[in-house]
Amino acid sequence: MSIIQFKEANCKNCYKCIRSCPVNAIAFKNDQAEIIHDECIMCGRCLSVCPQNAKSVNSDIDKVRKFIGKKEKVYVSLAPSFISAFDHDERWLYCALKKLGFTHIEGTANGAYQVSRQYERLLHKKEMKNIITSCCPSIIFLIEKYYPQLMNQLAPVVSPMIAHAKMMRETYGSRIRVVFIGPCISKKDECNDLQNENQIDAVLTFEDLDNWFEEEGFYQSDEVQEEISNFDNIARIYPVPGGILKTIGRNYKKNYKTISVDGIERCKEILDSMVDGDISNYFIEMSSCTGGCIAGPCIKNIKGGFLTSRERLLEYAKRAALNSGSSSVKSIMSATKLDFSKRFVDKSKKIEMPSEDVIQGILNSIGKFSRDKELNCGACGYHSCREKALAVYLGKAQVHMCLPYMRERAESISNIIINNTPNAIFALDKNLNIQEANTTAQKMFNKSNQYFEGRNIVEILTCDKFEQVLESGENIYDEKYTYDDYSMVVKQSIINVSKHNTVIVIINDITEEEAQRQRTLESRSQNIDITQKVIEKQMRVAQEIASLLGETTAETKVALTKLKNSIMSEIGDMK
């Protein structure tokens, strides 16, 4: 199961996460986005851009609470970027974590120090064509899954998190629980790597910790009761771009050109050049997050944004010199017998590419029969129509995700319906000016759409009902109205769509039906006159032969009277 989860109820078909994913590791199936874990590099970009907050990260808080509840020794490795995530210094945070029940807290910078020493050895040996830092798990995932041919240029060194965990287990005992707290989602996946030998028992993000502090009400107090012991004293600069380079001795850098690169897009650009063989003899510090770890996906934004975060981190790094004489820290920093090496695994997926005919067939299904129809707008989340067609072939995307196609299709269907309806339809603005008239309206009133556009409806149709609906907000449906100028009788609906500042007028020409009704009415009136005359004649005859007919006359009168009343009732209904 992926660490990042989507909430089905909130996904609104916006495709924003797909557009933002640098490796297209998000599939869209049954109108719902889902993470493709085998392709995900855990950069957290989808979390940051989701407008519906439809994604969540699995939390280890309950897991950590159980450790503490069982009275186990739970040690914290705290990423130095915490100073950019909380409005408190390390002393306050240290004490707050102790209140939660943690046994001991140290800065991950202790592990970063040892990682830098390993980098110095690699620089000194000068055996690698290029050296890419291995601190950022998302960069490791990116190379293992998408650039496996460059794994031999990745520094074969564990991350500061793993290095620090090994150091703490060496110092405090192998049976302790180690919890890493930082700004990364990718650390949650890194800790599950079998190579790490279960060095990390749980990972909390700064957001997790913030929620925990809120729940416990810690922010209501600035009280600091305990003194920090054995926290860290160097390598706090790691989280900012170029921070790793600053922790490496100048003499070691002379063998390679050094550069710091942050942001997935720029990293991919560099990696592409390395694949092409255009880059050599570089030591490259890579971070997936633009702005480094202080801009991680699970870091709480503080007032002042990135500049303030960077300022706080730099000031925090400067204070490290005050603790440089701590002997206990030095004892941990000298844990040089530990194995900090790492191997990388090719996790790339072998994709069987479809033929050109298959791709073109997918493109044809959405009306893209030629290159000029391939707009490559990127609205679906893919850089080009062909890339999206490939995603459809791989089952990662749906054909209807093409917004221009769906819009054309919707407009085409609506136009077919509107222009083939027997009713005249006018779309008016809030001032009753005609915005559009359908084909039936043009034929009905013998005017072109160009003639209608911009004219006020009352210039065309003399009727006070339009203003009435606009003022009252009460719509009129199927009201009979006569337009003498056009010798026309109509059933007319006037609908005020106030939400869109639009008035819709629907006119059904019933002139012929009305004329037929009048003819029928006249015919039936004539029948009544004839019937009345028959009754009167029958009565006269009846009077003469009353003695002979008896009750038969009365029955005839009743029958004829019923016929007359029935016809008159029908005429009444027609009026």
Coordinates of C-alpha atoms in Angstrom, one line a residue:
M1 CA 0.0 0.0 0.0
S2 CA 1.3 3.4 -0.9
I3 CA 2.3 5.8 1.9
I4 CA 0.3 8.6 0.1
Q5 CA -3.4 7.9 0.0
F6 CA -6.2 9.5 -2.0
K7 CA -9.6 10.2 -0.5
E8 CA -12.1 9.0 -3.2
A9 CA -14.9 11.4 -2.2
N10 CA -12.7 14.5 -2.7
C11 CA -11.1 13.8 -6.1
K12 CA -12.7 16.3 -8.5
N13 CA -11.2 15.3 -11.9
C14 CA -8.9 18.3 -11.9
Y15 CA -5.8 16.3 -12.9
K16 CA -3.6 18.8 -11.0
C17 CA -1.7 16.1 -9.2
I18 CA -1.0 14.4 -12.5
R19 CA 0.3 17.7 -14.1
S20 CA 2.5 18.2 -11.1
C21 CA 4.0 14.7 -10.7
P22 CA 7.5 14.9 -12.2
V23 CA 7.5 11.2 -13.1
N24 CA 3.7 10.7 -14.0
A25 CA 3.4 8.1 -11.2
I26 CA -0.3 8.8 -10.8
A27 CA -2.9 6.8 -12.6
F28 CA -6.5 7.9 -13.2
K29 CA -9.0 5.1 -13.2
N30 CA -12.8 5.2 -12.8
D31 CA -12.6 9.0 -12.3
Q32 CA -10.3 8.6 -9.4
A33 CA -6.6 9.3 -9.0
E34 CA -4.3 6.7 -7.4
I35 CA -0.6 6.5 -6.7
I36 CA 1.4 3.9 -8.7
H37 CA 3.7 3.0 -5.8
D38 CA 6.3 1.2 -8.0
E39 CA 6.8 4.4 -10.0
C40 CA 6.4 7.0 -7.2
I41 CA 9.6 8.8 -6.0
M42 CA 7.8 10.1 -2.9
C43 CA 8.6 13.7 -3.6
G44 CA 5.2 14.8 -2.1
R45 CA 4.4 17.3 -4.9
C46 CA 0.9 15.9 -5.3
L47 CA 0.2 16.7 -1.6
S48 CA 1.2 20.3 -2.0
V49 CA -0.9 21.0 -5.1
C50 CA -4.1 19.2 -4.4
P51 CA -6.9 21.9 -4.2
Q52 CA -9.3 19.5 -2.5
N53 CA -7.0 18.2 0.2
A54 CA -7.8 14.8 -1.2
K55 CA -4.5 13.2 -0.3
S56 CA -3.2 12.0 3.1
V57 CA 0.1 10.5 4.4
N58 CA 0.0 7.4 6.6
S59 CA 1.0 8.5 10.1
D60 CA 3.2 6.5 12.6
I61 CA 1.9 8.5 15.6
D62 CA -0.1 5.6 17.0
K63 CA 2.8 3.2 16.4
V64 CA 5.1 5.5 18.4
R65 CA 2.6 6.0 21.2
K66 CA 2.5 2.2 21.6
F67 CA 6.3 2.1 21.9
I68 CA 6.1 4.8 24.6
G69 CA 3.1 3.1 26.3
K70 CA 5.1 -0.1 26.6
K71 CA 7.8 1.8 28.5
E72 CA 10.3 1.0 25.7
K73 CA 13.4 3.2 25.2
V74 CA 12.4 5.5 22.3
Y75 CA 15.2 7.7 20.9
V76 CA 14.6 10.5 18.4
S77 CA 16.7 11.5 15.5
L78 CA 15.5 15.1 14.8
A79 CA 16.2 16.6 11.3
P80 CA 17.9 20.0 11.6
S81 CA 15.3 21.6 9.4
F82 CA 12.9 21.5 12.4
I83 CA 14.2 25.0 13.2
S84 CA 12.4 26.2 10.0
A85 CA 9.2 24.3 10.8
F86 CA 8.5 25.4 14.4
D87 CA 8.5 28.8 16.1
H88 CA 10.6 27.5 18.9
D89 CA 14.3 26.7 19.4
E90 CA 15.9 23.3 20.0
R91 CA 15.7 23.6 23.8
W92 CA 11.9 24.0 23.8
L93 CA 11.5 21.2 21.2
Y94 CA 13.8 18.9 23.2
C95 CA 11.7 19.4 26.3
A96 CA 8.5 19.0 24.5
L97 CA 9.6 15.7 23.0
K98 CA 10.6 14.6 26.5
K99 CA 7.1 15.4 27.8
L100 CA 5.7 13.2 25.1
G101 CA 7.6 10.3 26.6
F102 CA 10.7 10.0 24.4
T103 CA 13.8 8.7 26.2
H104 CA 16.4 10.9 24.4
I105 CA 16.6 13.3 21.5
E106 CA 19.5 14.0 19.2
G107 CA 20.0 16.0 16.0
T108 CA 20.3 14.0 12.8
A109 CA 23.1 16.4 12.0
N110 CA 25.3 13.9 14.0
G111 CA 24.7 11.4 11.2
A112 CA 25.2 14.0 8.5
Y113 CA 28.7 14.7 9.9
Q114 CA 29.6 11.0 9.3
V115 CA 28.1 11.0 5.9
S116 CA 30.2 14.0 4.9
R117 CA 33.3 12.1 6.0
Q118 CA 32.3 9.3 3.7
Y119 CA 31.9 11.7 0.8
E120 CA 35.4 13.1 1.5
R121 CA 36.8 9.6 1.2
L122 CA 35.1 9.2 -2.2
L123 CA 36.4 12.5 -3.4
H124 CA 39.9 11.6 -2.2
K125 CA 39.9 8.3 -4.1
K126 CA 38.7 9.9 -7.3
E127 CA 37.5 6.6 -8.7
M128 CA 34.0 7.6 -9.8
K129 CA 33.2 9.5 -13.0
N130 CA 30.7 11.7 -11.1
I131 CA 29.5 11.6 -7.5
I132 CA 25.8 12.2 -6.7
T133 CA 25.0 12.7 -3.1
S134 CA 22.8 10.0 -1.5
C135 CA 21.1 12.0 1.3
C136 CA 17.7 12.6 -0.4
P137 CA 15.7 9.4 -0.7
S138 CA 13.5 10.9 -3.5
I139 CA 16.7 11.4 -5.6
I140 CA 17.7 7.8 -4.9
F141 CA 14.2 6.5 -6.0
L142 CA 14.4 8.7 -9.1
I143 CA 17.7 7.2 -10.2
E144 CA 16.8 3.6 -9.2
K145 CA 13.5 3.8 -11.0
Y146 CA 14.2 6.0 -14.0
Y147 CA 18.0 6.3 -14.4
P148 CA 19.3 2.9 -13.3
Q149 CA 22.3 3.3 -15.6
L150 CA 23.5 6.1 -13.3
M151 CA 23.5 4.0 -10.1
N152 CA 27.2 3.6 -10.3
Q153 CA 27.5 7.4 -10.0
L154 CA 25.5 7.5 -6.8
A155 CA 27.6 7.9 -3.7
P156 CA 27.4 4.4 -2.1
V157 CA 26.7 6.0 1.3
V158 CA 23.7 5.8 3.6
S159 CA 21.6 8.9 4.4
P160 CA 22.2 10.9 7.5
M161 CA 19.0 9.4 9.0
I162 CA 20.4 5.8 8.7
A163 CA 23.9 6.8 9.7
H164 CA 22.6 8.5 12.9
A165 CA 20.4 5.5 13.7
K166 CA 23.4 3.2 13.5
M167 CA 25.4 5.6 15.7
M168 CA 22.7 5.7 18.4
R169 CA 22.3 1.9 18.4
E170 CA 26.1 1.6 18.7
T171 CA 26.1 4.1 21.6
Y172 CA 22.9 3.3 23.5
G173 CA 22.2 -0.4 22.6
S174 CA 20.8 -2.2 19.7
R175 CA 17.4 -2.8 21.3
I176 CA 16.4 0.8 21.5
R177 CA 13.6 2.2 19.4
V178 CA 14.7 4.9 16.9
V179 CA 12.2 7.4 15.6
F180 CA 13.1 9.9 12.8
I181 CA 11.3 13.2 12.7
G182 CA 11.7 15.4 9.6
P183 CA 10.1 17.1 6.7
C184 CA 10.1 14.2 4.2
I185 CA 7.5 11.7 3.1
S186 CA 10.2 9.7 1.3
K187 CA 11.9 8.9 4.7
K188 CA 8.9 6.7 5.5
D189 CA 9.7 4.6 2.4
E190 CA 13.4 4.7 3.1
C191 CA 13.1 3.2 6.5
N192 CA 11.4 0.1 5.0
D193 CA 14.4 -0.6 2.8
L194 CA 15.7 -4.1 3.7
Q195 CA 19.3 -2.8 3.4
N196 CA 18.7 -0.5 6.4
E197 CA 18.3 -3.6 8.6
N198 CA 15.4 -2.1 10.5
Q199 CA 17.5 0.8 11.8
I200 CA 14.5 3.1 11.9
D201 CA 11.4 1.9 13.8
A202 CA 9.1 4.8 12.8
V203 CA 9.1 8.1 10.9
L204 CA 7.1 11.1 11.9
T205 CA 6.8 14.2 9.7
F206 CA 6.9 17.7 11.2
E207 CA 3.1 17.9 10.4
D208 CA 2.6 14.8 12.5
L209 CA 4.6 16.3 15.4
D210 CA 2.7 19.6 15.1
N211 CA -0.6 17.8 15.3
W212 CA 0.6 15.9 18.4
F213 CA 1.8 19.1 20.1
E214 CA -1.5 20.7 19.4
E215 CA -3.4 17.8 20.8
E216 CA -1.3 17.9 24.0
G217 CA -1.6 21.7 24.3
F218 CA 2.1 22.2 24.4
Y219 CA 2.0 25.5 22.4
Q220 CA 0.3 27.2 25.3
S221 CA 3.5 27.1 27.3
D222 CA 7.1 28.2 26.6
E223 CA 8.4 26.6 29.8
V224 CA 11.8 24.8 29.4
Q225 CA 12.7 22.5 32.3
E226 CA 15.4 20.1 31.0
E227 CA 18.8 20.9 29.7
I228 CA 19.8 19.5 26.3
S229 CA 22.4 16.8 26.4
N230 CA 24.4 15.3 23.5
F231 CA 22.2 17.0 20.9
D232 CA 24.5 17.9 18.0
N233 CA 27.2 20.4 17.3
I234 CA 28.0 20.4 13.5
A235 CA 26.5 19.8 10.1
R236 CA 23.3 21.6 10.9
I237 CA 23.6 23.4 7.5
Y238 CA 22.6 20.3 5.6
P239 CA 19.0 21.2 4.9
V240 CA 19.7 24.3 2.7
P241 CA 20.9 24.0 -0.9
G242 CA 24.7 23.8 -0.8
G243 CA 24.6 22.8 2.8
I244 CA 26.3 19.4 2.2
L245 CA 29.1 21.1 0.2
K246 CA 29.8 23.4 3.1
T247 CA 30.5 20.4 5.4
I248 CA 33.2 19.0 3.2
G249 CA 36.8 20.1 3.6
R250 CA 38.2 22.4 0.9
N251 CA 41.1 20.1 0.1
Y252 CA 38.8 17.2 -0.8
K253 CA 36.9 19.4 -3.4
K254 CA 40.0 20.0 -5.6
N255 CA 39.5 16.6 -7.4
Y256 CA 36.0 17.4 -8.6
K257 CA 33.9 20.3 -9.7
T258 CA 31.1 20.9 -7.2
I259 CA 27.6 22.0 -7.7
S260 CA 24.3 22.1 -5.7
V261 CA 21.1 21.3 -7.6
D262 CA 17.6 21.5 -6.1
G263 CA 14.2 20.7 -7.6
I264 CA 13.2 17.6 -9.4
E265 CA 13.0 19.2 -12.9
R266 CA 16.6 20.6 -12.7
C267 CA 17.8 17.3 -11.2
K268 CA 16.3 15.4 -14.1
E269 CA 17.9 17.8 -16.6
I270 CA 21.3 17.1 -15.1
L271 CA 20.6 13.3 -15.0
D272 CA 19.6 13.4 -18.7
S273 CA 22.9 15.1 -19.5
M274 CA 24.8 12.5 -17.5
V275 CA 23.0 9.7 -19.4
D276 CA 24.2 11.3 -22.6
G277 CA 27.7 11.3 -21.3
D278 CA 28.0 15.1 -21.4
I279 CA 29.0 15.5 -17.7
S280 CA 32.0 14.1 -15.9
N281 CA 34.2 14.9 -12.9
Y282 CA 31.4 16.5 -10.9
F283 CA 30.4 16.2 -7.3
I284 CA 26.7 17.0 -7.4
E285 CA 24.6 17.7 -4.3
M286 CA 21.0 16.9 -5.3
S287 CA 17.8 17.6 -3.5
S288 CA 14.3 16.9 -4.8
C289 CA 12.7 19.8 -3.1
T290 CA 13.2 23.3 -4.6
G291 CA 14.8 25.2 -1.7
G292 CA 16.2 22.0 0.0
C293 CA 14.8 20.3 3.1
I294 CA 13.5 23.5 4.6
A295 CA 10.9 23.4 1.8
G296 CA 9.9 19.8 2.3
P297 CA 6.4 18.6 1.6
C298 CA 5.5 18.0 5.3
I299 CA 7.1 21.1 6.8
K300 CA 4.9 23.6 8.6
N301 CA 5.1 27.1 6.9
I302 CA 6.2 29.8 9.2
K303 CA 5.6 33.6 8.8
G304 CA 8.0 35.0 6.4
G305 CA 8.1 32.0 4.1
F306 CA 11.2 30.6 2.6
L307 CA 13.5 33.5 3.3
T308 CA 12.7 33.4 7.0
S309 CA 13.1 29.6 7.1
R310 CA 16.5 29.9 5.5
E311 CA 17.5 32.7 7.9
R312 CA 16.5 30.7 10.9
L313 CA 18.4 27.6 9.7
L314 CA 21.6 29.6 9.0
E315 CA 21.4 31.2 12.5
Y316 CA 20.8 27.8 14.0
A317 CA 23.9 26.5 12.2
K318 CA 26.0 29.3 13.5
R319 CA 25.0 28.5 17.1
A320 CA 26.5 25.0 16.7
A321 CA 30.0 26.3 17.5
L322 CA 28.8 27.0 21.0
N323 CA 28.5 23.2 21.6
S324 CA 31.6 22.2 19.8
G325 CA 33.4 21.3 23.0
S326 CA 30.9 18.6 24.1
S327 CA 32.8 15.4 24.8
S328 CA 29.7 13.2 24.7
V329 CA 28.9 14.5 21.2
K330 CA 32.5 14.0 20.1
S331 CA 32.3 10.3 21.3
I332 CA 29.4 9.7 19.0
M333 CA 30.9 11.7 16.1
S334 CA 34.0 9.4 16.3
A335 CA 31.9 6.3 15.6
T336 CA 34.1 5.5 12.6
K337 CA 34.0 1.7 12.8
L338 CA 30.4 1.5 11.7
D339 CA 29.5 0.5 8.1
F340 CA 27.9 3.4 6.3
S341 CA 28.0 1.9 2.9
K342 CA 24.9 1.4 0.7
R343 CA 24.0 -0.6 -2.4
F344 CA 21.4 0.5 -4.9
V345 CA 18.9 -1.6 -6.7
D346 CA 17.6 -1.3 -10.2
K347 CA 13.8 -0.7 -9.7
S348 CA 13.0 0.4 -13.2
K349 CA 10.0 -1.0 -15.0
K350 CA 10.5 -2.5 -18.4
I351 CA 7.8 -1.1 -20.7
E352 CA 6.9 -2.7 -23.9
M353 CA 6.3 0.3 -26.2
P354 CA 3.2 0.1 -28.4
S355 CA 3.4 0.5 -32.2
E356 CA 2.8 3.8 -34.0
D357 CA -0.6 2.4 -35.2
V358 CA -1.7 1.7 -31.7
I359 CA -0.8 5.2 -30.5
Q360 CA -2.5 6.8 -33.6
G361 CA -5.6 4.7 -32.9
I362 CA -5.8 6.1 -29.4
L363 CA -5.3 9.6 -30.8
N364 CA -8.0 9.0 -33.5
S365 CA -10.5 8.1 -30.8
I366 CA -10.4 11.6 -29.5
G367 CA -10.5 13.3 -32.8
K368 CA -6.8 13.8 -33.3
F369 CA -6.3 12.5 -36.9
S370 CA -3.3 14.7 -37.7
R371 CA -0.4 16.4 -36.0
D372 CA -2.0 19.8 -36.1
K373 CA -4.8 18.4 -33.9
E374 CA -2.3 17.4 -31.2
L375 CA -2.5 20.6 -29.2
N376 CA -0.1 19.3 -26.5
C377 CA -1.8 21.7 -24.0
G378 CA -0.9 19.6 -20.9
A379 CA -4.3 20.0 -19.3
C380 CA -4.6 16.2 -18.9
G381 CA -1.3 16.2 -16.9
Y382 CA 0.9 14.9 -19.7
H383 CA 3.4 17.0 -21.7
S384 CA 2.1 15.9 -25.0
C385 CA -0.9 14.2 -26.6
R386 CA 1.3 11.2 -27.6
E387 CA 2.6 10.9 -24.0
K388 CA -1.0 10.8 -22.8
A389 CA -1.9 8.2 -25.5
L390 CA 0.9 6.1 -24.2
A391 CA -0.5 6.5 -20.6
V392 CA -3.9 5.3 -21.9
Y393 CA -2.2 2.3 -23.5
L394 CA -0.5 1.5 -20.2
G395 CA -3.7 1.8 -18.3
K396 CA -2.6 4.9 -16.4
A397 CA -5.0 7.4 -18.1
Q398 CA -8.5 7.5 -19.6
V399 CA -9.3 8.6 -23.1
H400 CA -11.8 11.2 -22.0
M401 CA -9.1 13.1 -19.9
C402 CA -8.5 15.3 -23.0
L403 CA -10.2 18.5 -22.0
P404 CA -10.2 20.2 -25.4
Y405 CA -11.8 17.0 -26.9
M406 CA -14.4 16.8 -24.2
R407 CA -15.2 20.5 -24.6
E408 CA -15.6 20.1 -28.4
R409 CA -17.7 17.0 -27.8
A410 CA -19.9 18.7 -25.3
E411 CA -20.3 21.8 -27.4
S412 CA -21.0 19.7 -30.5
I413 CA -23.8 17.7 -28.7
S414 CA -25.3 20.9 -27.2
N415 CA -25.2 22.7 -30.5
I416 CA -26.9 19.7 -32.2
I417 CA -29.6 19.7 -29.6
I418 CA -30.1 23.5 -29.6
N419 CA -30.0 24.1 -33.3
N420 CA -32.3 21.2 -34.1
T421 CA -35.0 21.9 -31.5
P422 CA -38.2 23.2 -33.0
N423 CA -38.2 26.0 -30.5
A424 CA -36.6 29.4 -30.9
I425 CA -34.0 30.0 -28.2
F426 CA -32.5 33.4 -27.3
A427 CA -29.7 33.9 -24.8
L428 CA -29.8 37.4 -23.3
D429 CA -27.5 39.2 -21.0
K430 CA -28.6 41.0 -17.8
N431 CA -29.6 44.1 -19.9
L432 CA -31.7 41.9 -22.2
N433 CA -29.3 42.3 -25.1
I434 CA -29.3 39.2 -27.4
Q435 CA -26.0 37.3 -27.1
E436 CA -27.0 34.4 -29.3
A437 CA -30.0 33.0 -31.2
N438 CA -30.3 29.4 -32.4
T439 CA -31.1 28.4 -36.0
T440 CA -34.8 28.0 -35.3
A441 CA -35.0 31.6 -34.0
Q442 CA -33.3 32.8 -37.1
K443 CA -35.7 31.0 -39.4
M444 CA -38.8 31.8 -37.2
F445 CA -38.2 35.6 -37.4
N446 CA -36.3 35.6 -40.7
K447 CA -33.2 37.3 -39.3
S448 CA -29.5 36.2 -39.2
N449 CA -27.6 35.7 -36.0
Q450 CA -25.5 38.7 -36.8
Y451 CA -28.6 40.8 -36.9
F452 CA -29.7 39.5 -33.5
E453 CA -26.4 39.8 -31.7
G454 CA -26.2 42.9 -29.5
R455 CA -29.8 44.1 -30.1
N456 CA -32.2 44.4 -27.2
I457 CA -34.9 41.7 -27.2
V458 CA -37.7 44.3 -27.1
E459 CA -36.5 45.6 -30.4
I460 CA -37.4 42.3 -31.9
L461 CA -40.3 41.1 -29.7
T462 CA -42.7 43.7 -28.2
C463 CA -43.4 42.2 -24.8
D464 CA -43.2 43.6 -21.3
K465 CA -42.7 40.1 -19.8
F466 CA -38.9 40.2 -20.2
E467 CA -38.5 43.1 -17.8
Q468 CA -41.0 41.6 -15.5
V469 CA -39.0 38.4 -15.1
L470 CA -35.7 40.3 -14.7
E471 CA -37.2 42.5 -12.0
S472 CA -39.2 39.9 -10.1
G473 CA -36.9 36.9 -10.5
E474 CA -40.0 34.8 -11.1
N475 CA -39.7 32.7 -14.3
I476 CA -42.5 32.3 -16.8
Y477 CA -43.2 28.9 -18.3
D478 CA -45.3 28.1 -21.4
E479 CA -47.3 31.2 -21.3
K480 CA -49.4 31.9 -24.4
Y481 CA -48.6 35.2 -26.1
T482 CA -49.5 36.9 -29.4
Y483 CA -47.0 38.8 -31.4
D484 CA -49.1 40.9 -33.8
D485 CA -46.1 42.2 -35.7
Y486 CA -45.3 38.6 -36.8
S487 CA -49.0 37.4 -36.9
M488 CA -47.7 34.8 -34.5
V489 CA -49.2 33.0 -31.5
V490 CA -46.6 31.4 -29.3
K491 CA -46.0 29.5 -26.0
Q492 CA -43.2 31.4 -24.3
S493 CA -40.9 30.6 -21.4
I494 CA -38.6 33.3 -19.9
I495 CA -36.0 32.0 -17.5
N496 CA -33.7 34.2 -15.5
V497 CA -30.4 32.4 -14.8
S498 CA -29.2 35.0 -12.3
K499 CA -26.1 33.0 -11.3
H500 CA -24.7 33.5 -14.8
N501 CA -26.4 36.9 -15.5
T502 CA -28.3 35.3 -18.3
V503 CA -31.9 35.3 -19.4
I504 CA -33.1 32.4 -21.6
V505 CA -36.1 32.8 -23.9
I506 CA -37.7 29.7 -25.4
I507 CA -40.5 30.3 -27.9
N508 CA -42.7 27.6 -29.3
D509 CA -44.7 28.8 -32.4
I510 CA -48.2 27.5 -32.0
T511 CA -49.8 29.8 -34.7
E512 CA -50.9 26.9 -36.8
E513 CA -52.2 24.9 -33.9
E514 CA -54.1 28.0 -32.7
A515 CA -55.7 28.5 -36.2
Q516 CA -56.7 24.8 -36.3
R517 CA -58.2 25.2 -32.8
Q518 CA -60.2 28.2 -34.0
R519 CA -61.4 26.2 -37.0
T520 CA -62.4 23.3 -34.8
L521 CA -64.2 25.7 -32.4
E522 CA -66.1 27.3 -35.3
S523 CA -67.1 23.9 -36.6
R524 CA -68.4 22.7 -33.3
S525 CA -70.3 26.0 -32.8
Q526 CA -72.0 25.3 -36.1
N527 CA -72.8 21.8 -34.9
I528 CA -74.4 23.3 -31.8
D529 CA -76.6 25.6 -33.9
I530 CA -77.7 22.6 -36.0
T531 CA -78.4 20.5 -33.0
Q532 CA -80.5 23.3 -31.4
K533 CA -82.5 23.7 -34.6
V534 CA -83.1 19.9 -34.6
I535 CA -84.3 20.0 -31.0
E536 CA -86.6 22.9 -31.7
K537 CA -88.0 21.2 -34.8
Q538 CA -88.4 17.9 -32.9
M539 CA -90.3 19.7 -30.2
R540 CA -92.7 21.2 -32.6
V541 CA -93.3 17.9 -34.2
A542 CA -93.6 16.3 -30.8
Q543 CA -96.3 18.7 -29.8
E544 CA -98.4 17.6 -32.8
I545 CA -97.9 13.9 -32.3
A546 CA -97.5 13.9 -28.5
S547 CA -100.4 11.6 -28.0
L548 CA -99.0 9.1 -30.3
L549 CA -95.3 9.1 -29.2
G550 CA -95.8 9.3 -25.4
E551 CA -92.6 8.9 -23.4
T552 CA -90.5 8.4 -26.6
T553 CA -90.5 12.2 -27.2
A554 CA -89.2 12.9 -23.7
E555 CA -86.3 10.4 -24.2
T556 CA -85.4 12.0 -27.6
K557 CA -85.2 15.5 -25.9
V558 CA -83.0 14.2 -23.2
A559 CA -80.6 12.5 -25.6
L560 CA -80.3 15.6 -27.8
T561 CA -79.8 17.9 -24.8
K562 CA -76.9 15.7 -23.6
L563 CA -75.3 15.9 -27.0
K564 CA -75.6 19.6 -27.0
N565 CA -74.2 20.0 -23.5
S566 CA -71.3 17.7 -24.3
I567 CA -70.3 19.7 -27.4
M568 CA -70.6 23.0 -25.4
S569 CA -68.4 21.6 -22.6
E570 CA -65.7 20.7 -25.2
I571 CA -65.8 24.2 -26.6
G572 CA -65.5 25.6 -23.1
D573 CA -62.3 23.6 -22.5
M574 CA -60.8 24.8 -25.8
K575 CA -61.2 28.5 -24.9

